[in-house]
Amino acid sequence: MNSVIPVLDPASPQAEAINSLFLQVLLISAIIFAIVAGLILVAISRGRRKQTLPKQDFGSEKSEIYWLIGPVVIVIWLVAISANLVITLNAMPGADPDGKTDVSDIDLIVTGHQWWWEVKYPKSGVITANEIYIPADKKKKFRVQISSADVIHCFWVPQLGRKIDAIPGRDNYIWLQASEPGSYQGRCSEYCGAQHAWMNFKVYAVTDTEFDQWVASEQLANKQPKLLSPLANSGKQFFFQATCPQCHTIYGTPAEATIGPDLTHFARRKEIGAGVIENTPENLALWLKDPQALKPGCKMPDFKLSDEHLKQLVAYLETLK
Ligand code: CUA
């Protein structure tokens, strides 16, 4: 569902409103351009043929009136469609008629970090990273709080709606909504340091049932088998001996740090490093071997793991489903 020019392929009522404003402004501009360019071409061609100075016209009341009325009508039209768009994007239905954001009714909190997105569902307690699940429904809007843990980032899913900045010390709110099930590419769109370009995320719009199932499965501690393979078991021991738990959380274990992404259901995620590579065992090994080679500057250091430890860790992390 990722088209070549996502902004021109809106997939939510809000993105449709933005797209419609863009196309109307483009249409007005194109018509004005065609008229002006056309008149110039006519003047050039006539002047060339005659080779004499045309009749000079010093002031015309009629033209002045047309020049006044035309632009005024266009400006009023632009103001009207822009105001309509702003109202559509900011409309707060039902819960708060005064238009103020009721913070207790937040469906999703997305926090920008250098360089990944933390994704929290306060109502269910689900925490994940770089992958956002929402129910696909034209009427259902997800109330989203956008925050930052460090510098200014900007949350943007071109096919679903407006951009909104993630600003340290200040929370912003938007609606997230998708008309059709599908996956929608999101990007950080405010320069935020070395790996700004690799601060991607995906929004998965799924049916209501799928969404409920997803929430239920994410709420549980991971479905790790009771008996790990010897390799995975060594990996688990190594994970907790090494410094991994100082940055990551695995729900239901002593690993509870929140500096890096939550790893509770890591093996179910589709990408590693906020979109840098697909999440496969081979790529995971590449990532663990040297995250700095794949995403220079990221907060995960090169631990210079031995091949043995690498295999063990991959085996363990693959059990986090
Ligand atoms: Cu975060 Cu750019």
PDB file of C-alpha atoms and ligand atoms in Angstrom:
ATOM      1  CA  MET A   1       0.000   0.000   0.000  1.00  0.00           C
ATOM      2  CA  ASN A   2       3.042   2.257  -0.245  1.00  0.00           C
ATOM      3  CA  SER A   3       2.637   4.205  -3.439  1.00  0.00           C
ATOM      4  CA  VAL A   4       5.365   6.095  -5.256  1.00  0.00           C
ATOM      5  CA  ILE A   5       4.126   9.472  -4.017  1.00  0.00           C
ATOM      6  CA  PRO A   6       2.336   8.620  -0.766  1.00  0.00           C
ATOM      7  CA  VAL A   7       0.985  12.140  -0.143  1.00  0.00           C
ATOM      8  CA  LEU A   8      -0.990  11.887  -3.376  1.00  0.00           C
ATOM      9  CA  ASP A   9      -2.541   8.593  -2.279  1.00  0.00           C
ATOM     10  CA  PRO A  10      -4.477   9.547   0.866  1.00  0.00           C
ATOM     11  CA  ALA A  11      -5.863   6.727   3.025  1.00  0.00           C
ATOM     12  CA  SER A  12      -7.719   8.584   5.762  1.00  0.00           C
ATOM     13  CA  PRO A  13     -10.370  11.323   5.818  1.00  0.00           C
ATOM     14  CA  GLN A  14      -7.752  13.760   7.118  1.00  0.00           C
ATOM     15  CA  ALA A  15      -5.199  12.955   4.432  1.00  0.00           C
ATOM     16  CA  GLU A  16      -8.013  13.221   1.864  1.00  0.00           C
ATOM     17  CA  ALA A  17      -8.798  16.731   3.132  1.00  0.00           C
ATOM     18  CA  ILE A  18      -5.126  17.743   2.848  1.00  0.00           C
ATOM     19  CA  ASN A  19      -4.905  16.233  -0.630  1.00  0.00           C
ATOM     20  CA  SER A  20      -8.059  18.001  -1.748  1.00  0.00           C
ATOM     21  CA  LEU A  21      -6.731  21.386  -0.535  1.00  0.00           C
ATOM     22  CA  PHE A  22      -3.454  20.746  -2.351  1.00  0.00           C
ATOM     23  CA  LEU A  23      -5.194  19.831  -5.597  1.00  0.00           C
ATOM     24  CA  GLN A  24      -7.540  22.846  -5.449  1.00  0.00           C
ATOM     25  CA  VAL A  25      -4.640  25.256  -4.871  1.00  0.00           C
ATOM     26  CA  LEU A  26      -2.720  23.541  -7.660  1.00  0.00           C
ATOM     27  CA  LEU A  27      -5.737  23.911  -9.975  1.00  0.00           C
ATOM     28  CA  ILE A  28      -6.170  27.641  -9.198  1.00  0.00           C
ATOM     29  CA  SER A  29      -2.447  28.245  -9.682  1.00  0.00           C
ATOM     30  CA  ALA A  30      -2.410  26.263 -12.932  1.00  0.00           C
ATOM     31  CA  ILE A  31      -5.353  28.253 -14.341  1.00  0.00           C
ATOM     32  CA  ILE A  32      -3.730  31.587 -13.412  1.00  0.00           C
ATOM     33  CA  PHE A  33      -0.427  30.419 -14.874  1.00  0.00           C
ATOM     34  CA  ALA A  34      -2.130  29.327 -18.108  1.00  0.00           C
ATOM     35  CA  ILE A  35      -3.952  32.683 -18.471  1.00  0.00           C
ATOM     36  CA  VAL A  36      -0.855  34.802 -17.770  1.00  0.00           C
ATOM     37  CA  ALA A  37       1.466  32.681 -19.918  1.00  0.00           C
ATOM     38  CA  GLY A  38      -1.172  32.548 -22.677  1.00  0.00           C
ATOM     39  CA  LEU A  39      -1.613  36.333 -22.755  1.00  0.00           C
ATOM     40  CA  ILE A  40       2.149  36.836 -22.911  1.00  0.00           C
ATOM     41  CA  LEU A  41       2.417  34.394 -25.813  1.00  0.00           C
ATOM     42  CA  VAL A  42      -0.430  36.134 -27.663  1.00  0.00           C
ATOM     43  CA  ALA A  43       1.221  39.528 -27.114  1.00  0.00           C
ATOM     44  CA  ILE A  44       4.576  38.255 -28.351  1.00  0.00           C
ATOM     45  CA  SER A  45       3.120  36.654 -31.442  1.00  0.00           C
ATOM     46  CA  ARG A  46       0.977  39.687 -32.358  1.00  0.00           C
ATOM     47  CA  GLY A  47       3.800  42.138 -31.716  1.00  0.00           C
ATOM     48  CA  ARG A  48       6.136  40.099 -33.912  1.00  0.00           C
ATOM     49  CA  ARG A  49       3.732  40.029 -36.804  1.00  0.00           C
ATOM     50  CA  LYS A  50       2.903  43.739 -36.716  1.00  0.00           C
ATOM     51  CA  GLN A  51       6.387  45.024 -35.966  1.00  0.00           C
ATOM     52  CA  THR A  52       4.781  48.312 -34.874  1.00  0.00           C
ATOM     53  CA  LEU A  53       4.001  49.696 -31.432  1.00  0.00           C
ATOM     54  CA  PRO A  54       0.469  48.559 -30.411  1.00  0.00           C
ATOM     55  CA  LYS A  55      -2.184  51.019 -29.281  1.00  0.00           C
ATOM     56  CA  GLN A  56      -1.201  52.303 -25.842  1.00  0.00           C
ATOM     57  CA  ASP A  57      -3.820  52.046 -23.111  1.00  0.00           C
ATOM     58  CA  PHE A  58      -3.320  54.335 -20.104  1.00  0.00           C
ATOM     59  CA  GLY A  59      -5.688  53.044 -17.471  1.00  0.00           C
ATOM     60  CA  SER A  60      -8.976  51.195 -17.794  1.00  0.00           C
ATOM     61  CA  GLU A  61     -11.622  51.243 -15.071  1.00  0.00           C
ATOM     62  CA  LYS A  62     -13.107  47.986 -16.314  1.00  0.00           C
ATOM     63  CA  SER A  63      -9.766  46.156 -16.091  1.00  0.00           C
ATOM     64  CA  GLU A  64      -9.121  47.610 -12.634  1.00  0.00           C
ATOM     65  CA  ILE A  65     -12.452  46.245 -11.378  1.00  0.00           C
ATOM     66  CA  TYR A  66     -11.777  42.779 -12.863  1.00  0.00           C
ATOM     67  CA  TRP A  67      -8.308  42.793 -11.309  1.00  0.00           C
ATOM     68  CA  LEU A  68      -9.827  43.645  -7.934  1.00  0.00           C
ATOM     69  CA  ILE A  69     -12.745  41.211  -7.933  1.00  0.00           C
ATOM     70  CA  GLY A  70     -10.883  38.217  -9.380  1.00  0.00           C
ATOM     71  CA  PRO A  71      -8.118  37.980  -6.753  1.00  0.00           C
ATOM     72  CA  VAL A  72     -10.541  38.778  -3.892  1.00  0.00           C
ATOM     73  CA  VAL A  73     -12.795  35.873  -4.912  1.00  0.00           C
ATOM     74  CA  ILE A  74      -9.758  33.557  -5.182  1.00  0.00           C
ATOM     75  CA  VAL A  75      -8.418  34.617  -1.756  1.00  0.00           C
ATOM     76  CA  ILE A  76     -11.833  34.109  -0.116  1.00  0.00           C
ATOM     77  CA  TRP A  77     -12.045  30.658  -1.685  1.00  0.00           C
ATOM     78  CA  LEU A  78      -8.532  29.779  -0.413  1.00  0.00           C
ATOM     79  CA  VAL A  79      -9.365  31.014   3.107  1.00  0.00           C
ATOM     80  CA  ALA A  80     -12.592  28.984   3.136  1.00  0.00           C
ATOM     81  CA  ILE A  81     -11.020  25.693   2.042  1.00  0.00           C
ATOM     82  CA  SER A  82      -8.023  26.205   4.378  1.00  0.00           C
ATOM     83  CA  ALA A  83     -10.316  26.912   7.351  1.00  0.00           C
ATOM     84  CA  ASN A  84     -12.344  23.832   6.483  1.00  0.00           C
ATOM     85  CA  LEU A  85      -9.158  21.754   6.465  1.00  0.00           C
ATOM     86  CA  VAL A  86      -7.971  23.093   9.825  1.00  0.00           C
ATOM     87  CA  ILE A  87     -11.376  22.323  11.353  1.00  0.00           C
ATOM     88  CA  THR A  88     -11.330  18.797   9.880  1.00  0.00           C
ATOM     89  CA  LEU A  89      -7.842  18.060  11.205  1.00  0.00           C
ATOM     90  CA  ASN A  90      -8.425  19.435  14.684  1.00  0.00           C
ATOM     91  CA  ALA A  91     -12.001  18.291  15.220  1.00  0.00           C
ATOM     92  CA  MET A  92     -12.337  16.577  18.584  1.00  0.00           C
ATOM     93  CA  PRO A  93     -15.441  14.405  18.473  1.00  0.00           C
ATOM     94  CA  GLY A  94     -17.628  13.290  21.366  1.00  0.00           C
ATOM     95  CA  ALA A  95     -15.502  13.118  24.433  1.00  0.00           C
ATOM     96  CA  ASP A  96     -14.595  16.778  24.734  1.00  0.00           C
ATOM     97  CA  PRO A  97     -16.996  19.294  23.201  1.00  0.00           C
ATOM     98  CA  ASP A  98     -14.866  22.184  24.482  1.00  0.00           C
ATOM     99  CA  GLY A  99     -12.202  21.107  22.009  1.00  0.00           C
ATOM    100  CA  LYS A 100      -9.539  20.626  24.665  1.00  0.00           C
ATOM    101  CA  THR A 101      -7.583  17.431  24.692  1.00  0.00           C
ATOM    102  CA  ASP A 102      -8.623  15.104  27.475  1.00  0.00           C
ATOM    103  CA  VAL A 103      -5.282  13.597  28.381  1.00  0.00           C
ATOM    104  CA  SER A 104      -6.877  10.682  30.233  1.00  0.00           C
ATOM    105  CA  ASP A 105      -8.397   9.492  26.988  1.00  0.00           C
ATOM    106  CA  ILE A 106      -5.214   8.863  25.046  1.00  0.00           C
ATOM    107  CA  ASP A 107      -5.164   5.721  22.910  1.00  0.00           C
ATOM    108  CA  LEU A 108      -1.521   5.806  21.995  1.00  0.00           C
ATOM    109  CA  ILE A 109       1.644   7.564  23.122  1.00  0.00           C
ATOM    110  CA  VAL A 110       4.427   7.759  20.563  1.00  0.00           C
ATOM    111  CA  THR A 111       7.773   9.017  21.837  1.00  0.00           C
ATOM    112  CA  GLY A 112      10.588   9.963  19.488  1.00  0.00           C
ATOM    113  CA  HIS A 113      14.092   8.880  20.501  1.00  0.00           C
ATOM    114  CA  GLN A 114      17.355   9.256  18.604  1.00  0.00           C
ATOM    115  CA  TRP A 115      16.648   7.277  16.345  1.00  0.00           C
ATOM    116  CA  TRP A 116      13.576   5.144  16.880  1.00  0.00           C
ATOM    117  CA  TRP A 117       9.985   5.443  18.039  1.00  0.00           C
ATOM    118  CA  GLU A 118       8.644   4.108  21.308  1.00  0.00           C
ATOM    119  CA  VAL A 119       5.008   3.043  20.981  1.00  0.00           C
ATOM    120  CA  LYS A 120       2.818   2.750  24.082  1.00  0.00           C
ATOM    121  CA  TYR A 121      -0.880   1.930  24.408  1.00  0.00           C
ATOM    122  CA  PRO A 122      -1.785   3.322  27.852  1.00  0.00           C
ATOM    123  CA  LYS A 123      -5.214   1.661  27.965  1.00  0.00           C
ATOM    124  CA  SER A 124      -3.868  -1.866  27.501  1.00  0.00           C
ATOM    125  CA  GLY A 125      -0.302  -1.382  28.743  1.00  0.00           C
ATOM    126  CA  VAL A 126       1.186  -2.626  25.471  1.00  0.00           C
ATOM    127  CA  ILE A 127       4.650  -1.272  24.641  1.00  0.00           C
ATOM    128  CA  THR A 128       6.505  -1.822  21.404  1.00  0.00           C
ATOM    129  CA  ALA A 129       8.760   0.053  18.977  1.00  0.00           C
ATOM    130  CA  ASN A 130       8.600   1.393  15.427  1.00  0.00           C
ATOM    131  CA  GLU A 131       5.417  -0.546  14.614  1.00  0.00           C
ATOM    132  CA  ILE A 132       2.004   0.941  15.302  1.00  0.00           C
ATOM    133  CA  TYR A 133      -1.174  -1.109  15.045  1.00  0.00           C
ATOM    134  CA  ILE A 134      -4.510   0.647  14.706  1.00  0.00           C
ATOM    135  CA  PRO A 135      -7.976  -0.586  13.784  1.00  0.00           C
ATOM    136  CA  ALA A 136      -8.785   0.358  10.166  1.00  0.00           C
ATOM    137  CA  ASP A 137     -12.071   2.156  10.252  1.00  0.00           C
ATOM    138  CA  LYS A 138     -13.171   5.375   8.607  1.00  0.00           C
ATOM    139  CA  LYS A 139     -15.026   6.446  11.736  1.00  0.00           C
ATOM    140  CA  LYS A 140     -12.646   5.267  14.415  1.00  0.00           C
ATOM    141  CA  LYS A 141      -9.977   7.772  15.357  1.00  0.00           C
ATOM    142  CA  PHE A 142      -7.023   6.965  17.530  1.00  0.00           C
ATOM    143  CA  ARG A 143      -6.107   9.793  19.854  1.00  0.00           C
ATOM    144  CA  VAL A 144      -2.329   9.964  19.795  1.00  0.00           C
ATOM    145  CA  GLN A 145       0.056  11.852  22.044  1.00  0.00           C
ATOM    146  CA  ILE A 146       3.367  12.684  20.395  1.00  0.00           C
ATOM    147  CA  SER A 147       6.315  13.253  22.744  1.00  0.00           C
ATOM    148  CA  SER A 148      10.087  13.341  22.567  1.00  0.00           C
ATOM    149  CA  ALA A 149      12.716  11.854  24.847  1.00  0.00           C
ATOM    150  CA  ASP A 150      15.578  13.980  23.534  1.00  0.00           C
ATOM    151  CA  VAL A 151      15.516  16.389  20.577  1.00  0.00           C
ATOM    152  CA  ILE A 152      12.797  17.627  18.217  1.00  0.00           C
ATOM    153  CA  HIS A 153      11.479  14.936  15.896  1.00  0.00           C
ATOM    154  CA  CYS A 154       8.458  15.021  13.627  1.00  0.00           C
ATOM    155  CA  PHE A 155       5.873  12.269  13.298  1.00  0.00           C
ATOM    156  CA  TRP A 156       4.520  11.891   9.797  1.00  0.00           C
ATOM    157  CA  VAL A 157       2.567   9.216   7.973  1.00  0.00           C
ATOM    158  CA  PRO A 158       2.008  10.859   4.566  1.00  0.00           C
ATOM    159  CA  GLN A 159      -0.956   8.679   3.579  1.00  0.00           C
ATOM    160  CA  LEU A 160      -2.758   9.142   6.882  1.00  0.00           C
ATOM    161  CA  GLY A 161      -2.578  12.830   7.648  1.00  0.00           C
ATOM    162  CA  ARG A 162      -0.758  15.822   8.948  1.00  0.00           C
ATOM    163  CA  LYS A 163       2.717  15.983  10.405  1.00  0.00           C
ATOM    164  CA  ILE A 164       3.196  16.814  14.034  1.00  0.00           C
ATOM    165  CA  ASP A 165       6.392  17.702  15.877  1.00  0.00           C
ATOM    166  CA  ALA A 166       7.648  15.660  18.823  1.00  0.00           C
ATOM    167  CA  ILE A 167       9.021  18.332  21.129  1.00  0.00           C
ATOM    168  CA  PRO A 168      10.935  17.681  24.363  1.00  0.00           C
ATOM    169  CA  GLY A 169       8.917  18.922  27.360  1.00  0.00           C
ATOM    170  CA  ARG A 170       5.737  19.490  25.412  1.00  0.00           C
ATOM    171  CA  ASP A 171       3.181  16.937  24.284  1.00  0.00           C
ATOM    172  CA  ASN A 172       1.289  17.311  21.034  1.00  0.00           C
ATOM    173  CA  TYR A 173      -1.854  15.488  20.010  1.00  0.00           C
ATOM    174  CA  ILE A 174      -3.216  14.224  16.723  1.00  0.00           C
ATOM    175  CA  TRP A 175      -5.761  11.797  15.387  1.00  0.00           C
ATOM    176  CA  LEU A 176      -4.541   8.697  13.648  1.00  0.00           C
ATOM    177  CA  GLN A 177      -7.029   7.040  11.390  1.00  0.00           C
ATOM    178  CA  ALA A 178      -7.005   4.779   8.335  1.00  0.00           C
ATOM    179  CA  SER A 179      -9.913   4.163   5.994  1.00  0.00           C
ATOM    180  CA  GLU A 180      -8.601   0.857   4.670  1.00  0.00           C
ATOM    181  CA  PRO A 181      -6.566  -1.986   6.168  1.00  0.00           C
ATOM    182  CA  GLY A 182      -2.965  -1.836   5.021  1.00  0.00           C
ATOM    183  CA  SER A 183       0.523  -0.842   6.017  1.00  0.00           C
ATOM    184  CA  TYR A 184       1.505   2.783   5.864  1.00  0.00           C
ATOM    185  CA  GLN A 185       5.069   4.089   5.921  1.00  0.00           C
ATOM    186  CA  GLY A 186       5.870   6.718   8.520  1.00  0.00           C
ATOM    187  CA  ARG A 187       8.973   8.857   8.770  1.00  0.00           C
ATOM    188  CA  CYS A 188      10.648  11.335  11.040  1.00  0.00           C
ATOM    189  CA  SER A 189      10.422  14.580   9.119  1.00  0.00           C
ATOM    190  CA  GLU A 190      12.448  16.949  11.266  1.00  0.00           C
ATOM    191  CA  TYR A 191      16.220  16.721  11.094  1.00  0.00           C
ATOM    192  CA  CYS A 192      17.262  15.199  14.424  1.00  0.00           C
ATOM    193  CA  GLY A 193      20.860  14.107  14.036  1.00  0.00           C
ATOM    194  CA  ALA A 194      23.058  11.612  12.221  1.00  0.00           C
ATOM    195  CA  GLN A 195      20.446   8.874  11.709  1.00  0.00           C
ATOM    196  CA  HIS A 196      17.421  11.068  11.048  1.00  0.00           C
ATOM    197  CA  ALA A 197      16.985   9.283   7.727  1.00  0.00           C
ATOM    198  CA  TRP A 198      16.719   5.928   9.523  1.00  0.00           C
ATOM    199  CA  MET A 199      13.982   6.839  11.910  1.00  0.00           C
ATOM    200  CA  ASN A 200      11.172   5.140  10.071  1.00  0.00           C
ATOM    201  CA  PHE A 201       8.116   3.390  11.355  1.00  0.00           C
ATOM    202  CA  LYS A 202       5.103   1.577   9.975  1.00  0.00           C
ATOM    203  CA  VAL A 203       1.453   1.932  10.792  1.00  0.00           C
ATOM    204  CA  TYR A 204      -0.479  -1.315  10.353  1.00  0.00           C
ATOM    205  CA  ALA A 205      -4.192  -0.729  10.005  1.00  0.00           C
ATOM    206  CA  VAL A 206      -5.974  -4.011  10.700  1.00  0.00           C
ATOM    207  CA  THR A 207      -9.562  -5.156  11.259  1.00  0.00           C
ATOM    208  CA  ASP A 208     -11.091  -4.681  14.707  1.00  0.00           C
ATOM    209  CA  THR A 209     -10.797  -8.396  15.474  1.00  0.00           C
ATOM    210  CA  GLU A 210      -7.158  -8.528  14.374  1.00  0.00           C
ATOM    211  CA  PHE A 211      -6.442  -5.461  16.446  1.00  0.00           C
ATOM    212  CA  ASP A 212      -7.988  -6.980  19.582  1.00  0.00           C
ATOM    213  CA  GLN A 213      -6.029 -10.189  18.995  1.00  0.00           C
ATOM    214  CA  TRP A 214      -2.830  -8.220  18.533  1.00  0.00           C
ATOM    215  CA  VAL A 215      -3.374  -6.261  21.757  1.00  0.00           C
ATOM    216  CA  ALA A 216      -4.180  -9.456  23.692  1.00  0.00           C
ATOM    217  CA  SER A 217      -1.058 -11.210  22.435  1.00  0.00           C
ATOM    218  CA  GLU A 218       1.168  -8.177  23.097  1.00  0.00           C
ATOM    219  CA  GLN A 219      -0.198  -7.840  26.625  1.00  0.00           C
ATOM    220  CA  LEU A 220       1.140 -11.241  27.573  1.00  0.00           C
ATOM    221  CA  ALA A 221       4.712 -11.896  28.426  1.00  0.00           C
ATOM    222  CA  ASN A 222       6.190 -13.395  25.273  1.00  0.00           C
ATOM    223  CA  LYS A 223       5.239 -16.897  24.266  1.00  0.00           C
ATOM    224  CA  GLN A 224       8.711 -18.187  24.882  1.00  0.00           C
ATOM    225  CA  PRO A 225       8.810 -21.971  25.111  1.00  0.00           C
ATOM    226  CA  LYS A 226       9.309 -23.205  28.677  1.00  0.00           C
ATOM    227  CA  LEU A 227      12.295 -25.228  27.564  1.00  0.00           C
ATOM    228  CA  LEU A 228      14.757 -23.258  25.487  1.00  0.00           C
ATOM    229  CA  SER A 229      17.207 -24.972  23.185  1.00  0.00           C
ATOM    230  CA  PRO A 230      20.689 -25.205  24.726  1.00  0.00           C
ATOM    231  CA  LEU A 231      21.906 -22.491  22.340  1.00  0.00           C
ATOM    232  CA  ALA A 232      19.019 -20.127  23.200  1.00  0.00           C
ATOM    233  CA  ASN A 233      19.464 -20.880  26.864  1.00  0.00           C
ATOM    234  CA  SER A 234      23.143 -19.899  26.715  1.00  0.00           C
ATOM    235  CA  GLY A 235      22.030 -16.774  24.853  1.00  0.00           C
ATOM    236  CA  LYS A 236      19.591 -15.958  27.633  1.00  0.00           C
ATOM    237  CA  GLN A 237      22.300 -16.344  30.258  1.00  0.00           C
ATOM    238  CA  PHE A 238      24.653 -14.196  28.227  1.00  0.00           C
ATOM    239  CA  PHE A 239      21.955 -11.527  27.702  1.00  0.00           C
ATOM    240  CA  PHE A 240      21.538 -11.095  31.453  1.00  0.00           C
ATOM    241  CA  GLN A 241      25.275 -11.282  32.240  1.00  0.00           C
ATOM    242  CA  ALA A 242      26.090  -8.712  29.581  1.00  0.00           C
ATOM    243  CA  THR A 243      24.933  -5.105  29.625  1.00  0.00           C
ATOM    244  CA  CYS A 244      21.764  -5.737  27.546  1.00  0.00           C
ATOM    245  CA  PRO A 245      19.322  -5.314  30.500  1.00  0.00           C
ATOM    246  CA  GLN A 246      20.775  -1.874  31.216  1.00  0.00           C
ATOM    247  CA  CYS A 247      19.040  -0.544  28.107  1.00  0.00           C
ATOM    248  CA  HIS A 248      16.238  -2.949  27.200  1.00  0.00           C
ATOM    249  CA  THR A 249      13.094  -4.382  28.725  1.00  0.00           C
ATOM    250  CA  ILE A 250      11.866  -7.942  28.356  1.00  0.00           C
ATOM    251  CA  TYR A 251       8.558  -8.082  30.172  1.00  0.00           C
ATOM    252  CA  GLY A 252       8.496 -10.599  32.996  1.00  0.00           C
ATOM    253  CA  THR A 253      12.302 -10.676  33.403  1.00  0.00           C
ATOM    254  CA  PRO A 254      14.731  -8.511  35.389  1.00  0.00           C
ATOM    255  CA  ALA A 255      15.415  -6.533  32.183  1.00  0.00           C
ATOM    256  CA  GLU A 256      13.386  -3.364  32.750  1.00  0.00           C
ATOM    257  CA  ALA A 257      15.387  -0.487  31.278  1.00  0.00           C
ATOM    258  CA  THR A 258      13.808   1.884  28.780  1.00  0.00           C
ATOM    259  CA  ILE A 259      16.786   3.484  27.047  1.00  0.00           C
ATOM    260  CA  GLY A 260      16.490   1.234  24.005  1.00  0.00           C
ATOM    261  CA  PRO A 261      13.459  -0.411  22.404  1.00  0.00           C
ATOM    262  CA  ASP A 262      11.361  -2.893  24.417  1.00  0.00           C
ATOM    263  CA  LEU A 263      12.315  -6.417  23.341  1.00  0.00           C
ATOM    264  CA  THR A 264       9.431  -8.397  24.883  1.00  0.00           C
ATOM    265  CA  HIS A 265       8.032  -9.431  21.484  1.00  0.00           C
ATOM    266  CA  PHE A 266      11.089  -8.516  19.442  1.00  0.00           C
ATOM    267  CA  ALA A 267      10.968 -11.569  17.158  1.00  0.00           C
ATOM    268  CA  ARG A 268       7.479 -10.606  15.952  1.00  0.00           C
ATOM    269  CA  ARG A 269       8.572  -7.237  14.652  1.00  0.00           C
ATOM    270  CA  LYS A 270       9.196  -6.914  10.944  1.00  0.00           C
ATOM    271  CA  GLU A 271      12.179  -4.576  10.913  1.00  0.00           C
ATOM    272  CA  ILE A 272      15.319  -3.869  12.933  1.00  0.00           C
ATOM    273  CA  GLY A 273      16.802  -0.466  13.727  1.00  0.00           C
ATOM    274  CA  ALA A 274      13.721   1.642  12.816  1.00  0.00           C
ATOM    275  CA  GLY A 275      13.570   0.368   9.265  1.00  0.00           C
ATOM    276  CA  VAL A 276      17.273  -0.214   8.579  1.00  0.00           C
ATOM    277  CA  ILE A 277      16.889  -3.933   7.769  1.00  0.00           C
ATOM    278  CA  GLU A 278      14.260  -6.655   7.731  1.00  0.00           C
ATOM    279  CA  ASN A 279      14.032  -8.662  10.935  1.00  0.00           C
ATOM    280  CA  THR A 280      15.483 -12.069   9.988  1.00  0.00           C
ATOM    281  CA  PRO A 281      17.910 -14.195  12.032  1.00  0.00           C
ATOM    282  CA  GLU A 282      20.712 -13.457   9.538  1.00  0.00           C
ATOM    283  CA  ASN A 283      20.094  -9.705   9.686  1.00  0.00           C
ATOM    284  CA  LEU A 284      19.796  -9.809  13.456  1.00  0.00           C
ATOM    285  CA  ALA A 285      23.256 -11.403  13.588  1.00  0.00           C
ATOM    286  CA  LEU A 286      24.562  -8.606  11.331  1.00  0.00           C
ATOM    287  CA  TRP A 287      22.977  -5.999  13.588  1.00  0.00           C
ATOM    288  CA  LEU A 288      24.349  -7.496  16.818  1.00  0.00           C
ATOM    289  CA  LYS A 289      27.776  -8.005  15.295  1.00  0.00           C
ATOM    290  CA  ASP A 290      28.130  -4.271  14.798  1.00  0.00           C
ATOM    291  CA  PRO A 291      25.102  -1.961  14.985  1.00  0.00           C
ATOM    292  CA  GLN A 292      27.421   0.944  14.163  1.00  0.00           C
ATOM    293  CA  ALA A 293      28.161  -0.535  10.743  1.00  0.00           C
ATOM    294  CA  LEU A 294      24.454  -0.611   9.852  1.00  0.00           C
ATOM    295  CA  LYS A 295      23.390   2.572  11.617  1.00  0.00           C
ATOM    296  CA  PRO A 296      26.448   4.721  12.399  1.00  0.00           C
ATOM    297  CA  GLY A 297      25.968   6.886  15.469  1.00  0.00           C
ATOM    298  CA  CYS A 298      23.084   4.899  16.948  1.00  0.00           C
ATOM    299  CA  LYS A 299      23.037   4.449  20.709  1.00  0.00           C
ATOM    300  CA  MET A 300      23.725   0.707  20.560  1.00  0.00           C
ATOM    301  CA  PRO A 301      27.494   0.210  20.762  1.00  0.00           C
ATOM    302  CA  ASP A 302      29.598  -2.382  18.974  1.00  0.00           C
ATOM    303  CA  PHE A 303      30.099  -4.943  21.749  1.00  0.00           C
ATOM    304  CA  LYS A 304      32.638  -6.930  19.716  1.00  0.00           C
ATOM    305  CA  LEU A 305      30.737 -10.126  20.447  1.00  0.00           C
ATOM    306  CA  SER A 306      32.437 -13.415  19.733  1.00  0.00           C
ATOM    307  CA  ASP A 307      30.848 -15.584  17.031  1.00  0.00           C
ATOM    308  CA  GLU A 308      29.769 -17.997  19.743  1.00  0.00           C
ATOM    309  CA  HIS A 309      27.966 -15.320  21.783  1.00  0.00           C
ATOM    310  CA  LEU A 310      26.470 -13.899  18.610  1.00  0.00           C
ATOM    311  CA  LYS A 311      24.877 -17.253  17.711  1.00  0.00           C
ATOM    312  CA  GLN A 312      23.589 -17.680  21.257  1.00  0.00           C
ATOM    313  CA  LEU A 313      22.086 -14.197  21.432  1.00  0.00           C
ATOM    314  CA  VAL A 314      20.381 -14.566  18.054  1.00  0.00           C
ATOM    315  CA  ALA A 315      18.922 -17.898  19.177  1.00  0.00           C
ATOM    316  CA  TYR A 316      17.614 -16.336  22.372  1.00  0.00           C
ATOM    317  CA  LEU A 317      16.183 -13.164  20.786  1.00  0.00           C
ATOM    318  CA  GLU A 318      14.418 -15.293  18.165  1.00  0.00           C
ATOM    319  CA  THR A 319      12.399 -16.891  20.983  1.00  0.00           C
ATOM    320  CA  LEU A 320      10.925 -13.518  21.985  1.00  0.00           C
ATOM    321  CA  LYS A 321       7.682 -13.947  20.097  1.00  0.00           C
TER     322      LYS A 321
HETATM  323 CU1  CUA B   1      13.879  12.018  14.462  1.00  0.00          CU
HETATM  324 CU2  CUA B   1      14.472  13.144  12.475  1.00  0.00          CU
END
